[in-house]
Amino acid sequence: MTPLRFGIVGCGAIVTLHQLPALRRCPSLQLVGLVDRDHEWAAKVARRFGVPAAHDDYRQLIGKVDAVLIATPNTTHAAIACDLLGQGIHVLCEKPLATTGEEVERMLAAAARGDARLMTGQCLRFSPQLEMLKTVVDAGWLGPVERVSASIGGPYEGVACRTDFRRQRALSGGGVLMDLGVHVLDLAVWIAGRAPAHVEYAGSFASGWEVETDAEVGLRFPGDGQALLQASFSTPLGNSFTVRGSRGWARASLYVPTELTVFAEEARICRRAGMQTLHLVDRNMYDAQIAHFCRAVATGEPFRVRDAEVRATIGVIDSCYGRLAA
Amino acid sequence: MTETRLMVLEQDGQARATRLRDLVGRVAALGWLEGGTSRAVVHVGSCGRSALAVETARALAAALRVRAPGLRIDALDAAASGSEWNGLGRLSIDRAGAVVVRGPRGVALHVPKLWFEPFFLITVAAVHPDRRWRIGGVLQAQAEILGHLNPGAPTGLLLSEAHRLGASDLAVACGTHAGTGDWWVASPSDVLAEGAVARAAGIDPRDLPGVRTIARHELVASWEAVQGASDVAPDLRGVAAGSFGATVLAAREQGIAVGRRTIEDVGLVARNLRKVPQALRRRLSARAGKRKSA
């Protein structure tokens, strides 16, 4: 298989800490260039990671790459992705894919026009404990999903970042719900296997922020399923994801990839011994994500993050921010 | 009324097929075939596997089929030849179909994914002398599944975890006595079935190494049922291996486990010791930096 010629647009903390090391380890691609508005910074990152070229405009990648990772501030995703997808360049775009449902539709249309593929980088879906959680739910060990509860976040001061775009609505497009909440929102939609029919939302703002710093979302899925999701830039939360079914429950820490706790009341193993902790093989989720992206582009297999799921997730954010009502 | 927990049957000069029908009938009458699930697994232990064990397992599977025609029945019989289980599904145990669970002592073990699903489990074991457990029976048969998935793990751990995590719903121990012919001991409790065999072999069940291993982690069943059943049990004296050999093997296993843990611990200590100079350097340079800035 010929390696994909790969470019990176945006060189923030997520790229230098996680994505670039994973991209360098991936044998299915060849890094040809990276882009940052700050050319000096781009050149520095390129030197550090051995990337041959550094640019200050993503258009300079056109004709040189087969695929890109977009990791710029949220409100810029749609314009950059539409441009590149229109040129037939496959796009892996950091979460959130877009800041509104309307942008999502534009991006999907651009992908269809350019005969290119677009995947959202929902890295947690590739973390072993959450992959196993999905397997457990799909295998029916817990019975039909009745309730999902999840929390993510902690004081913003602890977040690794190169710029402070998260505080500015013009760049972030939303607050903690858009930035961190989208992780658990995406997982809830993925695990439930359907889009929610009803959304409730409460958010609060800390001083100095243009966007909400704490968010709580309640979802009701068609049938009986519910989800309660919390995200915060101000308070240390549990950073866990729990699924309760009619016949059991499973809980994963979002950041401990090697463990999943399961209790299934009809399972032989739980009958006498109670809940069980599954011990999983550690694997870097960014490595798994990029390997999946490259394989899916090469073989045409569906992406793990489906378009319908992205529509549902961004649709919830739209509802929360009251855009649909407007 | 006292609930019956143990059933013993001998051939009594009748044809094996006749006594198997009796066995199945009695087991069913006691309600021990009521699984309440849509799937059943009939497991035949590989160690000491005999024609009697296979015939017993097939008779029980046939009875399940008659009682619940829609029931999915699979045979788990690693030593079976191709056509022995025609008409039933065959289960095989491998790492691909396993997950790792961490036990209460932090030990990780591969277990079949199947154990996370509801199913009715019958284990049939041909009783034989075993150097480690003195008597190889139901407990050893249960541990075989974990042994296959966790080669090299201490057998005591496998035995106790197999009992804790995957004990049978119906345990049947069987054998053929030179004088009196076939015999069967059946119980919904794997430990009781094993204990009854031990008693018939002239061993106090509490002294059986397998039962002692389990008793370290849980309160084992009252032995009154075993006491009563021993009056009608076959005379199995001579079926058990010697206690001295079992003690030596247990000590050897313990020694190997301690040795392994020590090697692991020494490795961890060495790795941490290697980090000390780096940590000191970092500390000192941080202090030097602070002093300069002051």
XYZ file of C-alpha atoms in Angstrom:
620
model
C 0.000 0.000 0.000
C 1.436 3.386 -1.000
C 1.664 5.622 2.075
C -0.734 8.586 2.128
C 1.017 11.914 1.667
C -0.120 13.690 4.791
C -0.278 17.295 5.922
C -1.199 18.971 9.185
C -3.084 22.247 9.452
C -2.649 23.879 12.857
C 0.206 23.186 15.252
C -1.338 23.613 18.699
C -0.789 21.514 21.798
C -2.938 18.587 20.631
C -0.744 18.256 17.542
C 2.647 18.585 19.199
C 1.742 16.464 22.233
C -0.325 13.692 20.672
C -1.124 13.822 16.960
C 2.331 14.429 15.517
C 3.999 11.648 17.524
C 1.185 9.290 16.411
C 1.425 10.398 12.783
C 5.189 9.834 12.834
C 4.678 6.296 14.143
C 2.063 5.414 11.501
C 3.572 3.358 8.651
C 0.619 4.067 6.340
C 1.438 7.728 5.803
C 4.269 10.019 4.945
C 4.322 13.458 6.552
C 5.045 16.037 3.850
C 4.212 19.352 5.468
C 2.584 21.264 8.242
C 0.880 24.612 8.446
C 0.500 27.237 11.146
C -0.390 30.909 10.840
C 2.777 31.561 12.834
C 5.326 30.452 10.267
C 8.196 30.605 12.715
C 6.397 28.223 15.045
C 5.503 25.922 12.131
C 9.153 25.785 11.108
C 10.201 25.037 14.668
C 7.688 22.196 14.999
C 8.688 20.854 11.575
C 12.347 20.778 12.603
C 11.547 19.106 15.914
C 9.477 16.337 14.338
C 11.444 15.989 11.103
C 8.643 17.173 8.792
C 10.119 18.311 5.453
C 8.105 21.522 4.931
C 6.434 24.257 6.980
C 3.886 26.714 5.609
C 1.707 29.539 6.893
C -1.263 28.909 4.555
C -3.073 25.588 4.216
C -3.556 26.188 0.478
C 0.143 25.587 0.043
C -0.523 21.912 0.767
C -2.847 21.518 -2.224
C -1.258 19.258 -4.824
C 1.287 17.996 -2.332
C -0.876 15.901 -0.023
C -3.526 13.161 -0.217
C -4.901 13.793 3.256
C -4.708 16.316 6.078
C -5.353 16.614 9.751
C -7.143 19.840 10.628
C -6.422 20.946 14.175
C -7.137 24.666 14.090
C -9.594 26.587 16.314
C -13.137 25.231 15.935
C -14.722 28.049 13.939
C -12.111 27.687 11.182
C -12.683 23.954 10.571
C -15.522 24.295 8.076
C -13.879 26.773 5.706
C -10.546 24.947 5.604
C -12.127 21.492 5.299
C -14.540 22.550 2.539
C -11.672 24.042 0.547
C -9.469 20.953 0.868
C -12.266 18.400 0.429
C -13.276 20.245 -2.740
C -9.745 19.599 -4.034
C -10.151 15.848 -3.393
C -8.043 15.869 -0.234
C -9.232 13.515 2.526
C -9.714 15.222 5.874
C -9.349 14.024 9.445
C -10.708 16.924 11.449
C -10.226 17.396 15.180
C -13.403 17.450 17.249
C -15.768 19.233 17.138
C -16.079 18.770 13.377
C -17.916 22.081 13.159
C -19.597 24.579 15.398
C -23.069 24.337 13.820
C -25.177 21.751 12.048
C -25.243 23.966 8.984
C -21.431 23.837 8.782
C -21.515 20.046 9.103
C -23.836 19.807 6.108
C -21.592 22.099 4.073
C -18.555 19.979 4.900
C -20.294 16.713 4.030
C -21.510 18.211 0.764
C -17.974 19.377 -0.049
C -16.661 15.861 0.629
C -19.262 14.403 -1.729
C -18.423 16.974 -4.417
C -14.694 16.465 -4.170
C -14.950 12.667 -3.945
C -12.924 12.897 -0.736
C -13.600 11.480 2.715
C -14.142 13.317 5.952
C -13.797 11.882 9.454
C -14.115 13.563 12.826
C -11.261 12.917 15.220
C -13.184 11.579 18.218
C -10.092 10.055 19.764
C -11.836 8.504 22.790
C -13.664 6.084 20.522
C -10.281 4.454 19.917
C -9.368 4.135 23.578
C -9.401 0.429 24.563
C -11.744 0.742 27.569
C -14.374 2.623 25.559
C -14.027 0.280 22.586
C -14.644 -2.591 25.018
C -17.589 -0.740 26.536
C -19.162 -0.516 23.089
C -18.508 -4.243 22.557
C -20.110 -5.052 25.913
C -23.207 -2.986 25.102
C -23.516 -4.386 21.566
C -23.123 -7.955 22.864
C -26.177 -7.361 25.041
C -24.440 -8.180 28.345
C -26.140 -5.204 30.000
C -29.507 -5.480 28.260
C -31.045 -2.467 26.501
C -29.304 0.801 27.478
C -31.438 2.755 29.929
C -29.122 5.416 31.279
C -25.772 6.928 30.401
C -23.998 9.245 32.796
C -20.664 10.860 32.145
C -18.526 13.717 33.306
C -15.424 15.267 31.854
C -13.206 18.164 32.785
C -11.321 19.988 35.464
C -9.824 23.429 36.095
C -8.843 25.076 32.818
C -5.457 26.070 34.199
C -4.446 22.418 33.881
C -5.305 22.164 30.166
C -2.315 22.042 27.818
C -2.751 24.757 25.179
C -0.657 26.978 22.966
C -3.245 29.696 22.422
C -6.173 30.789 24.539
C -8.773 30.368 21.782
C -11.119 28.412 24.061
C -12.088 31.580 25.950
C -13.012 33.481 22.770
C -16.362 32.743 21.195
C -15.222 33.945 17.750
C -12.615 31.169 17.626
C -14.085 28.427 19.786
C -17.712 28.768 18.676
C -18.811 27.583 22.102
C -17.629 26.732 25.587
C -16.796 23.631 27.511
C -19.690 21.754 25.923
C -18.127 22.300 22.498
C -14.590 21.575 23.651
C -14.817 18.715 26.174
C -18.519 17.932 26.348
C -18.452 16.886 22.711
C -16.364 13.853 23.731
C -18.980 12.406 26.073
C -21.798 13.574 23.836
C -20.295 11.666 20.935
C -19.741 8.597 23.115
C -23.339 8.727 24.365
C -24.715 8.861 20.806
C -22.353 6.055 19.745
C -23.232 3.811 22.677
C -26.980 4.478 22.445
C -26.842 3.804 18.716
C -29.348 6.533 17.915
C -29.821 10.285 17.958
C -31.521 11.817 20.994
C -35.085 12.994 20.592
C -35.058 15.506 23.436
C -32.306 17.762 24.828
C -32.061 19.768 28.041
C -29.178 22.066 28.804
C -27.818 24.264 31.572
C -24.611 26.269 31.354
C -22.779 28.790 33.504
C -20.008 31.275 32.812
C -16.930 32.085 34.885
C -15.697 35.663 34.799
C -13.288 36.464 31.979
C -14.904 33.903 29.670
C -17.027 34.672 26.612
C -18.344 31.122 26.622
C -19.763 28.753 29.224
C -17.290 27.084 31.568
C -19.697 24.536 33.036
C -22.332 22.610 31.162
C -24.868 19.944 31.950
C -26.813 18.182 29.222
C -29.764 15.826 29.581
C -30.696 13.670 26.607
C -33.679 11.439 26.039
C -33.356 8.847 23.307
C -36.246 7.332 21.372
C -37.427 4.389 23.447
C -36.380 4.538 27.060
C -32.750 5.665 27.116
C -31.536 8.768 28.911
C -28.164 10.438 29.292
C -26.842 12.958 31.788
C -23.576 14.527 30.748
C -21.431 17.091 32.565
C -18.436 19.079 31.392
C -16.419 21.675 33.226
C -13.483 24.039 32.876
C -13.807 25.065 36.526
C -14.439 22.002 38.709
C -12.594 18.693 38.875
C -15.091 16.076 37.677
C -14.974 12.285 37.774
C -13.915 11.897 34.120
C -15.809 8.669 33.815
C -18.445 7.145 31.579
C -21.132 4.840 32.971
C -23.751 2.882 31.075
C -26.671 1.270 32.862
C -28.752 -1.280 31.030
C -31.813 -3.194 32.156
C -29.605 -6.106 33.280
C -26.344 -4.527 34.394
C -23.929 -1.662 34.180
C -20.422 -0.850 33.016
C -18.121 1.982 34.006
C -14.947 3.297 32.406
C -12.604 6.032 33.414
C -12.086 8.283 30.399
C -8.355 8.387 31.018
C -7.508 4.881 32.226
C -7.429 2.926 28.985
C -6.696 -0.467 30.509
C -9.732 -1.005 32.730
C -13.469 -1.446 32.381
C -15.702 -2.433 35.280
C -18.708 -4.544 34.357
C -21.630 -6.008 36.222
C -24.105 -8.082 34.238
C -26.663 -9.708 36.485
C -27.273 -12.715 34.224
C -23.617 -13.312 33.441
C -22.291 -16.515 34.984
C -19.133 -14.744 36.041
C -21.005 -12.062 38.013
C -23.501 -14.421 39.653
C -21.192 -15.446 42.460
C -18.302 -13.053 42.111
C -20.178 -9.789 41.468
C -18.751 -7.001 39.343
C -15.667 -7.714 37.283
C -12.816 -5.492 36.200
C -11.759 -6.237 32.659
C -8.073 -5.690 32.143
C -7.331 -4.437 28.632
C -4.182 -4.164 26.581
C -2.929 -0.584 26.574
C -2.798 1.108 23.195
C -2.384 4.738 22.182
C -5.762 6.007 20.986
C -4.211 8.495 18.581
C -2.182 5.694 16.964
C -5.351 3.633 16.598
C -7.313 6.575 15.211
C -4.811 7.461 12.510
C -4.314 3.787 11.573
C -8.097 3.451 11.192
C -8.323 6.641 9.104
C -5.551 5.545 6.722
C -6.995 2.022 6.396
C -10.511 3.308 5.742
C -9.257 5.757 3.098
C -7.238 2.998 1.403
C -9.913 0.295 1.510
C -13.135 2.295 1.433
C -14.362 0.749 4.696
C -16.741 2.968 6.704
C -15.270 5.311 9.285
C -15.966 4.455 12.909
C -17.379 7.947 13.388
C -20.431 7.946 11.107
C -21.868 11.050 9.467
C -25.241 10.462 11.151
C -23.553 10.393 14.569
C -21.721 13.654 13.866
C -24.983 15.250 12.726
C -26.649 14.073 15.950
C -23.818 15.340 18.172
C -23.543 18.770 16.591
C -27.346 18.869 16.474
C -27.412 18.520 20.273
C -24.907 21.369 20.609
C -27.094 23.480 18.314
C -30.085 22.711 20.545
C -28.156 23.543 23.691
C -27.012 26.889 22.387
C -30.551 27.660 21.259
C -29.642 27.988 17.613
C -32.448 25.753 16.435
C -35.013 27.836 18.288
C -33.562 30.990 16.789
C -37.754 -30.393 54.750
C -34.048 -30.466 53.979
C -33.115 -29.606 50.414
C -31.279 -32.400 48.668
C -27.861 -31.186 47.547
C -26.203 -34.436 46.625
C -27.215 -37.554 44.750
C -25.267 -40.807 44.520
C -26.079 -43.642 42.163
C -24.416 -47.008 41.569
C -24.832 -49.452 38.707
C -26.151 -52.219 40.983
C -25.710 -54.873 38.326
C -27.983 -53.166 35.818
C -27.147 -52.086 32.270
C -25.297 -48.765 32.036
C -27.971 -47.308 29.735
C -30.667 -48.146 32.275
C -28.783 -46.505 35.119
C -28.029 -43.444 32.977
C -31.768 -43.077 32.402
C -32.264 -43.363 36.174
C -29.569 -40.759 36.791
C -31.126 -38.294 34.373
C -34.598 -38.927 35.776
C -33.495 -38.339 39.362
C -31.488 -35.250 38.503
C -34.478 -33.844 36.631
C -36.845 -34.717 39.488
C -34.629 -32.797 41.882
C -34.980 -29.732 39.632
C -31.277 -29.647 38.827
C -31.863 -29.291 35.090
C -33.903 -26.096 35.445
C -31.526 -23.560 33.973
C -33.896 -20.738 33.114
C -31.601 -19.703 30.263
C -31.722 -20.148 26.514
C -28.342 -21.805 26.310
C -26.616 -24.763 27.956
C -23.036 -25.967 27.822
C -22.120 -29.557 28.615
C -18.453 -29.777 29.575
C -16.528 -33.013 29.758
C -13.254 -32.815 31.677
C -10.243 -33.863 29.625
C -8.103 -35.296 32.435
C -8.999 -38.952 32.921
C -11.778 -38.610 30.313
C -13.638 -41.888 29.906
C -16.407 -43.369 27.777
C -18.636 -43.301 30.858
C -18.141 -39.533 31.273
C -18.973 -38.917 27.618
C -22.057 -41.148 27.749
C -23.210 -39.410 30.929
C -22.762 -35.988 29.357
C -24.629 -37.080 26.233
C -27.487 -38.482 28.300
C -27.797 -35.188 30.188
C -27.644 -33.196 26.941
C -30.368 -35.404 25.454
C -32.521 -34.853 28.543
C -32.074 -31.091 28.236
C -33.043 -31.286 24.578
C -36.259 -33.189 25.401
C -37.173 -30.799 28.212
C -36.495 -27.635 26.210
C -36.456 -28.256 22.448
C -35.519 -24.603 21.746
C -32.508 -24.679 24.054
C -29.130 -24.129 22.410
C -26.800 -26.850 23.678
C -23.057 -26.814 23.080
C -20.521 -29.443 24.024
C -17.188 -28.375 25.454
C -15.010 -31.420 25.133
C -11.443 -30.633 24.130
C -10.478 -34.297 23.814
C -13.445 -35.364 21.673
C -13.032 -36.949 18.264
C -14.823 -35.592 15.202
C -18.241 -37.244 15.314
C -18.712 -37.799 19.051
C -20.978 -34.787 19.510
C -22.976 -34.916 16.280
C -26.168 -32.957 16.618
C -24.768 -30.508 19.174
C -22.719 -27.376 18.746
C -19.039 -27.687 19.659
C -17.364 -25.012 21.736
C -13.683 -24.371 21.697
C -11.806 -22.149 24.093
C -9.108 -19.873 22.774
C -7.496 -16.535 23.555
C -9.356 -14.803 20.699
C -12.622 -15.468 22.494
C -11.328 -14.422 25.905
C -11.135 -11.285 28.007
C -8.832 -10.564 30.916
C -10.365 -10.005 34.336
C -8.558 -8.955 37.447
C -9.272 -11.043 40.505
C -9.577 -9.851 44.103
C -5.849 -10.329 44.635
C -5.034 -8.223 41.595
C -4.087 -11.244 39.490
C -5.154 -10.916 35.859
C -6.582 -14.014 34.186
C -7.935 -14.717 30.725
C -11.512 -15.998 30.927
C -13.869 -16.957 28.085
C -16.068 -14.062 26.921
C -18.855 -16.614 27.117
C -18.758 -16.345 30.902
C -20.287 -12.875 30.599
C -23.386 -14.405 29.043
C -26.163 -16.358 30.768
C -25.990 -20.112 30.238
C -26.536 -23.342 32.139
C -23.334 -25.286 32.728
C -23.066 -29.009 33.336
C -19.615 -30.391 34.068
C -19.018 -34.125 33.898
C -15.684 -35.401 35.157
C -14.264 -38.906 35.234
C -12.681 -39.254 38.654
C -9.015 -40.318 38.628
C -6.012 -40.130 40.928
C -4.159 -36.823 40.587
C -0.747 -36.144 42.119
C -1.470 -32.461 42.799
C -5.106 -32.644 43.964
C -5.094 -36.284 45.113
C -8.428 -36.698 43.325
C -8.998 -35.318 39.850
C -12.694 -34.550 39.517
C -15.101 -31.731 38.890
C -12.930 -28.945 40.347
C -10.002 -29.927 38.149
C -12.263 -30.170 35.086
C -13.547 -26.641 35.715
C -9.982 -25.369 36.054
C -8.990 -26.913 32.713
C -10.798 -24.099 30.884
C -8.718 -21.448 32.605
C -5.591 -23.591 32.307
C -6.010 -23.625 28.538
C -6.260 -19.824 28.452
C -3.578 -19.143 31.062
C -0.706 -21.537 30.477
C 1.845 -21.370 33.261
C -0.534 -19.884 35.844
C -0.427 -21.572 39.278
C -2.890 -24.470 39.304
C -4.214 -23.450 42.735
C -5.176 -20.062 41.354
C -6.837 -21.656 38.328
C -8.817 -24.049 40.481
C -10.095 -21.439 42.915
C -10.839 -18.864 40.213
C -12.644 -21.425 38.049
C -14.823 -22.209 41.057
C -15.355 -18.547 41.946
C -16.041 -17.289 38.429
C -17.432 -20.250 36.538
C -18.733 -22.934 38.892
C -21.057 -25.503 37.301
C -24.824 -25.453 37.761
C -24.717 -29.227 37.819
C -21.542 -31.113 38.651
C -21.340 -34.826 37.943
C -18.388 -36.958 38.996
C -18.322 -40.527 37.737
C -16.184 -43.615 37.521
C -16.180 -47.366 37.303
C -15.442 -49.459 40.368
C -13.739 -52.794 39.724
C -16.244 -54.639 41.916
C -19.524 -52.775 41.784
C -19.407 -51.179 38.329
C -20.296 -47.612 37.350
C -21.112 -44.911 39.876
C -22.140 -41.277 39.723
C -22.148 -38.416 42.223
C -24.197 -35.386 41.177
C -24.741 -32.052 42.875
C -25.582 -28.454 42.043
C -22.455 -27.653 44.072
C -19.066 -28.489 42.583
C -17.468 -28.541 46.047
C -20.082 -30.927 47.465
C -19.656 -33.333 44.548
C -15.888 -33.269 45.059
C -16.311 -33.671 48.815
C -18.555 -36.715 48.407
C -15.982 -38.403 46.199
C -13.280 -37.586 48.752
C -15.376 -39.061 51.550
C -15.952 -42.237 49.513
C -12.199 -42.420 48.991
C -11.652 -42.262 52.738
C -10.446 -38.654 52.835
C -11.965 -35.933 54.987
C -13.239 -33.440 52.351
C -11.727 -30.585 54.346
C -8.288 -32.137 53.809
C -8.650 -32.371 50.062
C -6.103 -29.910 48.572
C -8.627 -28.482 46.084
C -11.229 -27.852 48.780
C -8.562 -26.347 51.061
C -7.536 -23.979 48.270
C -11.132 -22.807 47.861
C -11.682 -22.610 51.622
C -8.926 -19.974 51.817
C -11.217 -17.571 49.973
C -14.752 -18.515 50.999
C -16.809 -20.429 53.506
C -17.334 -23.797 51.870
C -20.603 -25.684 52.122
C -21.621 -27.614 55.200
C -20.449 -31.208 54.908
C -23.569 -32.769 56.436
C -24.890 -33.699 53.013
C -21.603 -35.437 52.240
C -21.715 -37.295 55.540
C -25.150 -38.713 54.774
C -24.320 -39.602 51.205
C -21.192 -41.457 52.169
C -23.340 -44.283 53.479
C -24.567 -45.025 49.984
C -21.453 -43.976 48.054
C -19.255 -46.564 46.356
C -16.087 -47.584 48.100
C -13.485 -45.504 46.313
C -10.555 -46.237 48.574
C -7.470 -46.362 46.405
C -8.714 -43.848 43.852
C -6.850 -40.969 45.510
C -3.153 -40.237 45.075
C -0.989 -39.980 48.191
C -1.092 -36.918 50.402
C 2.706 -36.623 50.632
C 3.115 -36.163 46.875
C 0.291 -33.617 46.820
C 1.925 -31.660 49.642
C 5.289 -31.669 47.858
C 3.728 -30.492 44.595
C 1.757 -27.771 46.382
C 4.929 -26.562 48.113
C 6.788 -26.607 44.803
C 4.052 -24.553 43.167
C 4.091 -22.132 46.065
C 7.863 -21.830 45.798
C 7.708 -21.128 42.073
C 5.023 -18.467 42.645
C 7.061 -16.783 45.377
C 10.165 -16.946 43.167
C 8.325 -15.326 40.261
C 6.959 -12.576 42.476
C 10.407 -11.940 43.926
C 11.960 -11.665 40.455
C 9.213 -9.234 39.432
C 9.681 -7.161 42.587
C 13.463 -7.061 42.211
C 13.008 -5.904 38.615
C 10.656 -3.128 39.727
C 12.994 -2.032 42.516
C 15.933 -1.984 40.078
C 13.963 0.091 37.589
C 13.005 2.582 40.284
C 16.525 2.760 41.675
C 17.777 3.654 38.201
C 15.456 6.668 38.243
C 16.911 8.037 41.483
C 20.016 9.777 40.014
C 17.866 11.449 37.320
C 15.360 12.605 39.921
C 18.139 13.992 42.101
C 19.673 15.814 39.123
C 16.293 17.344 38.254
C 15.738 18.419 41.848
C 19.182 19.953 42.156
C 19.000 21.804 38.846
C 15.543 23.152 39.763
C 16.938 24.425 43.067
C 19.936 25.967 41.328
C 17.577 27.715 38.882
C 15.500 29.111 41.751
C 18.582 30.426 43.529
C 19.779 32.150 40.341
C 16.434 33.818 39.733
C 16.347 34.973 43.369
